[in-house]
């Protein structure tokens, strides 16, 4: 494990391992863990580090990370919606400009959406695919990640009988994973553990401003303006799910607690 990670990382890792110990003999369906938080809070990095760290414990048969970025609407669809609303690509009210807002994602409750796929995971479906996000083309990549349960006797890749005694783990990470709106709220029911990464908002926005400097078709000043117009609004929206988390972790402060920390702010 990376020695520079704060103390909460080890506690969180232990908490996830304990889920395997309490699952009993029901290893035919995966354990689902969710990571939510504002843009720039460290969700993707935390999920990746957890994956590497948990694989090394040999607690789980497989550890898969699924990013909700794959459920972005394709650019062509955003532009079609914007055209119907008489917005140009550079209009600050357009979905293309505001891409990353909750309205620019596919509705998770629609048929074959995220909720249906989570339901299939917990029903023991032999194979469930999730889209990824191709940053080179700036669009979703359909069926980028596929989960196949290692404990399913029909899985031809499952040749290690010892793995039949270990559960699979799927880590989901995304901005709006814990959003309380009707389309998103049911997702929490599928999670054995929900985590909100409560990095201070100003730190999040500073990180986003730095990483977005590579965005094409924007000048540096336009990128900074867009971070304030779009990413800060998205951060505020992500915070609406904070109180729904089982665990809050602070990348900047270093804490692990159950429930809301009571301040309502970062």
CSV table of C-alpha atoms in Angstrom, one decimal:
chain,number,residue,atom,x,y,z
A,1,UNK,CA,0.0,0.0,0.0
A,2,UNK,CA,1.2,3.5,-0.8
A,3,UNK,CA,2.8,4.8,2.5
A,4,UNK,CA,1.7,8.3,1.7
A,5,UNK,CA,-2.0,7.5,2.1
A,6,UNK,CA,-3.7,8.8,5.2
A,7,UNK,CA,-4.7,6.7,8.1
A,8,UNK,CA,-8.4,6.4,6.9
A,9,UNK,CA,-7.3,4.4,3.9
A,10,UNK,CA,-6.2,1.4,6.1
A,11,UNK,CA,-9.4,1.7,8.1
A,12,UNK,CA,-11.5,1.7,5.0
A,13,UNK,CA,-9.6,-1.3,3.6
A,14,UNK,CA,-10.2,-3.2,6.8
A,15,UNK,CA,-13.9,-2.2,6.7
A,16,UNK,CA,-14.2,-3.6,3.2
A,17,UNK,CA,-12.4,-6.8,4.1
A,18,UNK,CA,-14.8,-7.3,6.9
A,19,UNK,CA,-17.7,-7.4,4.4
A,20,UNK,CA,-16.2,-10.6,3.0
A,21,UNK,CA,-16.0,-12.1,6.5
A,22,UNK,CA,-19.7,-11.4,7.2
A,23,UNK,CA,-21.0,-12.6,3.8
A,24,UNK,CA,-20.9,-16.3,4.9
A,25,UNK,CA,-21.1,-19.0,2.2
A,26,UNK,CA,-23.1,-16.9,-0.2
A,27,UNK,CA,-20.3,-16.2,-2.7
A,28,UNK,CA,-22.4,-16.5,-5.8
A,29,UNK,CA,-23.1,-12.8,-6.0
A,30,UNK,CA,-20.5,-10.0,-5.7
A,31,UNK,CA,-20.1,-7.5,-2.9
A,32,UNK,CA,-20.8,-4.0,-4.2
A,33,UNK,CA,-19.1,-1.0,-2.7
A,34,UNK,CA,-19.7,2.6,-3.8
A,35,UNK,CA,-17.4,5.7,-3.8
A,36,UNK,CA,-19.0,9.1,-4.3
A,37,UNK,CA,-17.7,12.6,-4.0
A,38,UNK,CA,-17.2,15.9,-5.8
A,39,UNK,CA,-15.1,16.2,-9.0
A,40,UNK,CA,-11.5,16.3,-8.0
A,41,UNK,CA,-12.1,14.6,-4.6
A,42,UNK,CA,-10.0,11.6,-5.4
A,43,UNK,CA,-12.6,9.0,-6.2
A,44,UNK,CA,-10.8,7.4,-9.2
A,45,UNK,CA,-7.5,7.3,-7.4
A,46,UNK,CA,-9.0,5.9,-4.2
A,47,UNK,CA,-10.8,3.2,-6.2
A,48,UNK,CA,-7.6,2.2,-8.0
A,49,UNK,CA,-5.6,2.1,-4.8
A,50,UNK,CA,-8.2,0.1,-3.0
A,51,UNK,CA,-8.3,-2.4,-5.9
A,52,UNK,CA,-4.6,-2.9,-5.9
A,53,UNK,CA,-4.4,-3.1,-2.1
A,54,UNK,CA,-7.4,-5.5,-1.8
A,55,UNK,CA,-6.1,-7.8,-4.5
A,56,UNK,CA,-2.9,-8.2,-2.5
A,57,UNK,CA,-4.9,-9.4,0.6
A,58,UNK,CA,-6.2,-12.5,-1.3
A,59,UNK,CA,-9.6,-11.9,0.4
A,60,UNK,CA,-11.6,-11.6,-2.8
A,61,UNK,CA,-11.6,-13.8,-6.0
A,62,UNK,CA,-11.7,-10.7,-8.2
A,63,UNK,CA,-11.8,-6.9,-7.5
A,64,UNK,CA,-13.3,-4.9,-10.3
A,65,UNK,CA,-13.6,-1.1,-10.6
A,66,UNK,CA,-16.5,0.4,-12.5
A,67,UNK,CA,-16.6,4.1,-13.2
A,68,UNK,CA,-19.9,5.8,-13.7
A,69,UNK,CA,-18.1,8.1,-16.3
A,70,UNK,CA,-19.1,5.4,-18.8
A,71,UNK,CA,-22.7,6.5,-18.5
A,72,UNK,CA,-22.0,10.0,-19.9
A,73,UNK,CA,-24.3,10.7,-22.8
A,74,UNK,CA,-22.4,10.5,-26.1
A,75,UNK,CA,-21.5,13.9,-27.5
A,76,UNK,CA,-23.8,13.3,-30.5
A,77,UNK,CA,-26.7,12.9,-28.2
A,78,UNK,CA,-25.8,16.0,-26.2
A,79,UNK,CA,-25.6,18.1,-29.4
A,80,UNK,CA,-28.9,16.7,-30.6
A,81,UNK,CA,-30.6,17.8,-27.3
A,82,UNK,CA,-28.8,21.2,-27.4
A,83,UNK,CA,-30.0,21.7,-31.0
A,84,UNK,CA,-33.6,21.0,-30.0
A,85,UNK,CA,-33.2,23.6,-27.3
A,86,UNK,CA,-31.5,26.1,-29.7
A,87,UNK,CA,-28.2,26.1,-27.9
A,88,UNK,CA,-24.9,26.3,-29.7
A,89,UNK,CA,-21.9,24.2,-28.5
A,90,UNK,CA,-20.3,27.2,-26.7
A,91,UNK,CA,-23.5,28.3,-25.0
A,92,UNK,CA,-22.8,28.1,-21.3
A,93,UNK,CA,-26.4,26.7,-20.8
A,94,UNK,CA,-25.8,23.9,-23.3
A,95,UNK,CA,-25.4,20.3,-22.1
A,96,UNK,CA,-22.2,20.0,-24.1
A,97,UNK,CA,-20.7,23.0,-22.2
A,98,UNK,CA,-22.0,21.7,-18.9
A,99,UNK,CA,-21.0,18.1,-19.6
A,100,UNK,CA,-20.5,16.4,-16.2
A,101,UNK,CA,-23.7,17.8,-14.8
A,102,UNK,CA,-26.2,15.2,-13.7
A,103,UNK,CA,-28.4,15.9,-16.7
A,104,UNK,CA,-25.6,15.0,-19.1
A,105,UNK,CA,-25.6,11.4,-17.8
A,106,UNK,CA,-27.9,8.6,-19.0
A,107,UNK,CA,-30.8,8.1,-16.6
A,108,UNK,CA,-29.7,5.1,-14.4
A,109,UNK,CA,-33.3,4.0,-14.0
A,110,UNK,CA,-33.9,3.5,-17.8
A,111,UNK,CA,-34.1,0.0,-19.3
A,112,UNK,CA,-30.6,-1.6,-19.4
A,113,UNK,CA,-29.3,1.4,-17.4
A,114,UNK,CA,-27.0,1.2,-14.4
A,115,UNK,CA,-29.7,0.1,-12.0
A,116,UNK,CA,-30.7,-2.8,-14.2
A,117,UNK,CA,-27.1,-3.9,-14.4
A,118,UNK,CA,-26.6,-3.7,-10.7
A,119,UNK,CA,-29.7,-5.8,-10.3
A,120,UNK,CA,-28.3,-8.4,-12.6
A,121,UNK,CA,-25.0,-8.5,-10.6
A,122,UNK,CA,-26.9,-9.3,-7.5
A,123,UNK,CA,-29.1,-11.9,-9.2
A,124,UNK,CA,-25.9,-13.8,-10.1
A,125,UNK,CA,-26.0,-13.1,-13.9
A,126,UNK,CA,-23.2,-15.0,-15.6
A,127,UNK,CA,-21.9,-11.9,-17.4
A,128,UNK,CA,-22.7,-8.2,-16.9
A,129,UNK,CA,-21.0,-5.4,-19.0
A,130,UNK,CA,-20.5,-1.8,-18.2
A,131,UNK,CA,-19.5,1.1,-20.5
A,132,UNK,CA,-16.2,2.9,-19.9
A,133,UNK,CA,-15.1,6.3,-20.9
A,134,UNK,CA,-12.5,6.7,-23.7
A,135,UNK,CA,-10.7,10.0,-22.9
A,136,UNK,CA,-8.9,10.0,-26.2
A,137,UNK,CA,-12.2,10.3,-28.2
A,138,UNK,CA,-14.1,12.0,-25.3
A,139,UNK,CA,-17.0,9.5,-25.4
A,140,UNK,CA,-18.3,6.4,-23.7
A,141,UNK,CA,-16.9,3.0,-24.8
A,142,UNK,CA,-19.8,0.5,-24.7
A,143,UNK,CA,-19.2,-2.8,-22.9
A,144,UNK,CA,-15.7,-1.7,-21.8
A,145,UNK,CA,-15.8,-3.6,-18.5
A,146,UNK,CA,-17.3,-7.0,-18.0
A,147,UNK,CA,-18.0,-8.7,-14.7
A,148,UNK,CA,-18.0,-12.5,-14.8
A,149,UNK,CA,-18.5,-14.1,-11.3
A,150,UNK,CA,-15.6,-16.4,-10.4
A,151,UNK,CA,-17.9,-18.6,-8.3
A,152,UNK,CA,-20.2,-19.4,-11.2
A,153,UNK,CA,-19.8,-23.0,-12.3
A,154,UNK,CA,-20.6,-21.8,-15.9
A,155,UNK,CA,-17.6,-19.5,-15.9
A,156,UNK,CA,-14.9,-21.2,-18.0
A,157,UNK,CA,-12.2,-18.9,-16.6
A,158,UNK,CA,-12.8,-20.3,-13.1
A,159,UNK,CA,-10.2,-23.0,-12.8
A,160,UNK,CA,-9.1,-22.4,-9.3
A,161,UNK,CA,-11.3,-24.2,-6.8
A,162,UNK,CA,-9.9,-22.2,-3.9
A,163,UNK,CA,-11.4,-19.1,-5.4
A,164,UNK,CA,-14.8,-20.6,-5.0
A,165,UNK,CA,-14.5,-19.9,-1.2
A,166,UNK,CA,-14.0,-16.2,-1.7
A,167,UNK,CA,-16.5,-13.5,-2.8
A,168,UNK,CA,-16.0,-11.1,-5.7
A,169,UNK,CA,-15.9,-7.4,-5.1
A,170,UNK,CA,-17.1,-4.6,-7.4
A,171,UNK,CA,-16.1,-1.0,-6.6
A,172,UNK,CA,-18.4,1.6,-8.2
A,173,UNK,CA,-17.2,5.2,-8.3
A,174,UNK,CA,-19.0,8.3,-9.5
A,175,UNK,CA,-20.1,11.8,-8.8
A,176,UNK,CA,-23.8,11.1,-8.3
A,177,UNK,CA,-23.8,7.5,-7.0
A,178,UNK,CA,-25.5,8.7,-3.8
A,179,UNK,CA,-27.7,11.4,-5.3
A,180,UNK,CA,-31.1,11.5,-3.5
A,181,UNK,CA,-33.1,12.2,-6.7
A,182,UNK,CA,-35.7,9.5,-7.7
A,183,UNK,CA,-33.6,8.1,-10.6
A,184,UNK,CA,-30.5,7.7,-8.5
A,185,UNK,CA,-31.7,7.1,-5.0
A,186,UNK,CA,-32.4,3.3,-5.5
A,187,UNK,CA,-28.7,2.6,-6.3
A,188,UNK,CA,-27.8,2.8,-2.6
A,189,UNK,CA,-29.9,-0.3,-1.9
A,190,UNK,CA,-27.5,-2.4,-3.9
A,191,UNK,CA,-24.4,-1.3,-2.0
A,192,UNK,CA,-23.0,-3.3,0.9
A,193,UNK,CA,-21.0,-0.1,1.8
A,194,UNK,CA,-21.3,3.4,0.6
A,195,UNK,CA,-18.5,5.9,1.0
A,196,UNK,CA,-18.4,9.6,0.4
A,197,UNK,CA,-15.0,11.3,-0.1
A,198,UNK,CA,-15.3,14.6,1.7
A,199,UNK,CA,-12.3,16.5,0.3
A,200,UNK,CA,-12.7,20.3,0.9
A,201,UNK,CA,-14.4,21.9,-2.1
A,202,UNK,CA,-11.7,24.5,-2.8
A,203,UNK,CA,-9.1,21.7,-2.9
A,204,UNK,CA,-11.3,19.8,-5.4
A,205,UNK,CA,-11.8,22.8,-7.7
A,206,UNK,CA,-8.0,23.6,-7.6
A,207,UNK,CA,-7.3,20.0,-8.7
A,208,UNK,CA,-9.9,20.1,-11.5
A,209,UNK,CA,-8.5,23.4,-12.8
A,210,UNK,CA,-5.1,21.9,-13.0
A,211,UNK,CA,-6.1,18.7,-14.7
A,212,UNK,CA,-8.5,20.4,-17.1
A,213,UNK,CA,-5.8,22.6,-18.6
A,214,UNK,CA,-5.4,19.9,-21.3
A,215,UNK,CA,-9.0,20.3,-22.5
A,216,UNK,CA,-9.1,21.0,-26.3
A,217,UNK,CA,-10.9,23.9,-27.8
A,218,UNK,CA,-10.6,26.0,-24.7
A,219,UNK,CA,-8.1,28.7,-23.7
A,220,UNK,CA,-6.6,28.5,-20.2
A,221,UNK,CA,-8.8,31.4,-19.0
A,222,UNK,CA,-11.9,29.7,-20.5
A,223,UNK,CA,-11.0,26.5,-18.7
A,224,UNK,CA,-10.8,28.3,-15.4
A,225,UNK,CA,-14.1,30.0,-16.1
A,226,UNK,CA,-15.7,26.7,-17.0
A,227,UNK,CA,-14.5,25.1,-13.7
A,228,UNK,CA,-16.3,27.8,-11.8
A,229,UNK,CA,-19.5,27.6,-13.9
A,230,UNK,CA,-19.7,23.9,-14.3
A,231,UNK,CA,-17.4,21.9,-11.9
A,232,UNK,CA,-18.3,23.9,-8.8
A,233,UNK,CA,-22.0,23.5,-9.5
A,234,UNK,CA,-21.4,19.7,-10.0
A,235,UNK,CA,-19.6,19.6,-6.7
A,236,UNK,CA,-22.5,21.2,-4.9
A,237,UNK,CA,-24.8,18.7,-6.5
A,238,UNK,CA,-22.6,15.8,-5.5
A,239,UNK,CA,-22.7,17.1,-1.9
A,240,UNK,CA,-26.4,16.4,-1.8
A,241,UNK,CA,-25.6,12.7,-1.5
A,242,UNK,CA,-23.1,13.1,1.3
A,243,UNK,CA,-25.6,12.5,4.1
A,244,UNK,CA,-26.6,9.2,2.6
A,245,UNK,CA,-23.2,7.6,2.9
A,246,UNK,CA,-22.4,4.9,5.4
A,247,UNK,CA,-18.9,6.2,5.8
A,248,UNK,CA,-17.3,9.6,5.2
A,249,UNK,CA,-13.6,9.8,4.5
A,250,UNK,CA,-11.5,13.0,4.3
A,251,UNK,CA,-8.6,13.0,1.8
A,252,UNK,CA,-7.4,16.3,3.3
A,253,UNK,CA,-8.3,15.7,6.9
A,254,UNK,CA,-8.2,12.0,7.5
A,255,UNK,CA,-11.2,10.6,9.2
A,256,UNK,CA,-13.6,7.7,9.0
A,257,UNK,CA,-17.0,8.0,10.6
A,258,UNK,CA,-20.5,6.5,10.2
A,259,UNK,CA,-23.2,8.9,9.0
A,260,UNK,CA,-23.0,12.6,8.4
A,261,UNK,CA,-20.4,14.7,10.1
A,262,UNK,CA,-23.1,17.2,10.8
A,263,UNK,CA,-21.7,20.2,9.2
A,264,UNK,CA,-23.4,20.0,5.9
A,265,UNK,CA,-20.4,21.7,4.3
A,266,UNK,CA,-16.8,21.0,3.3
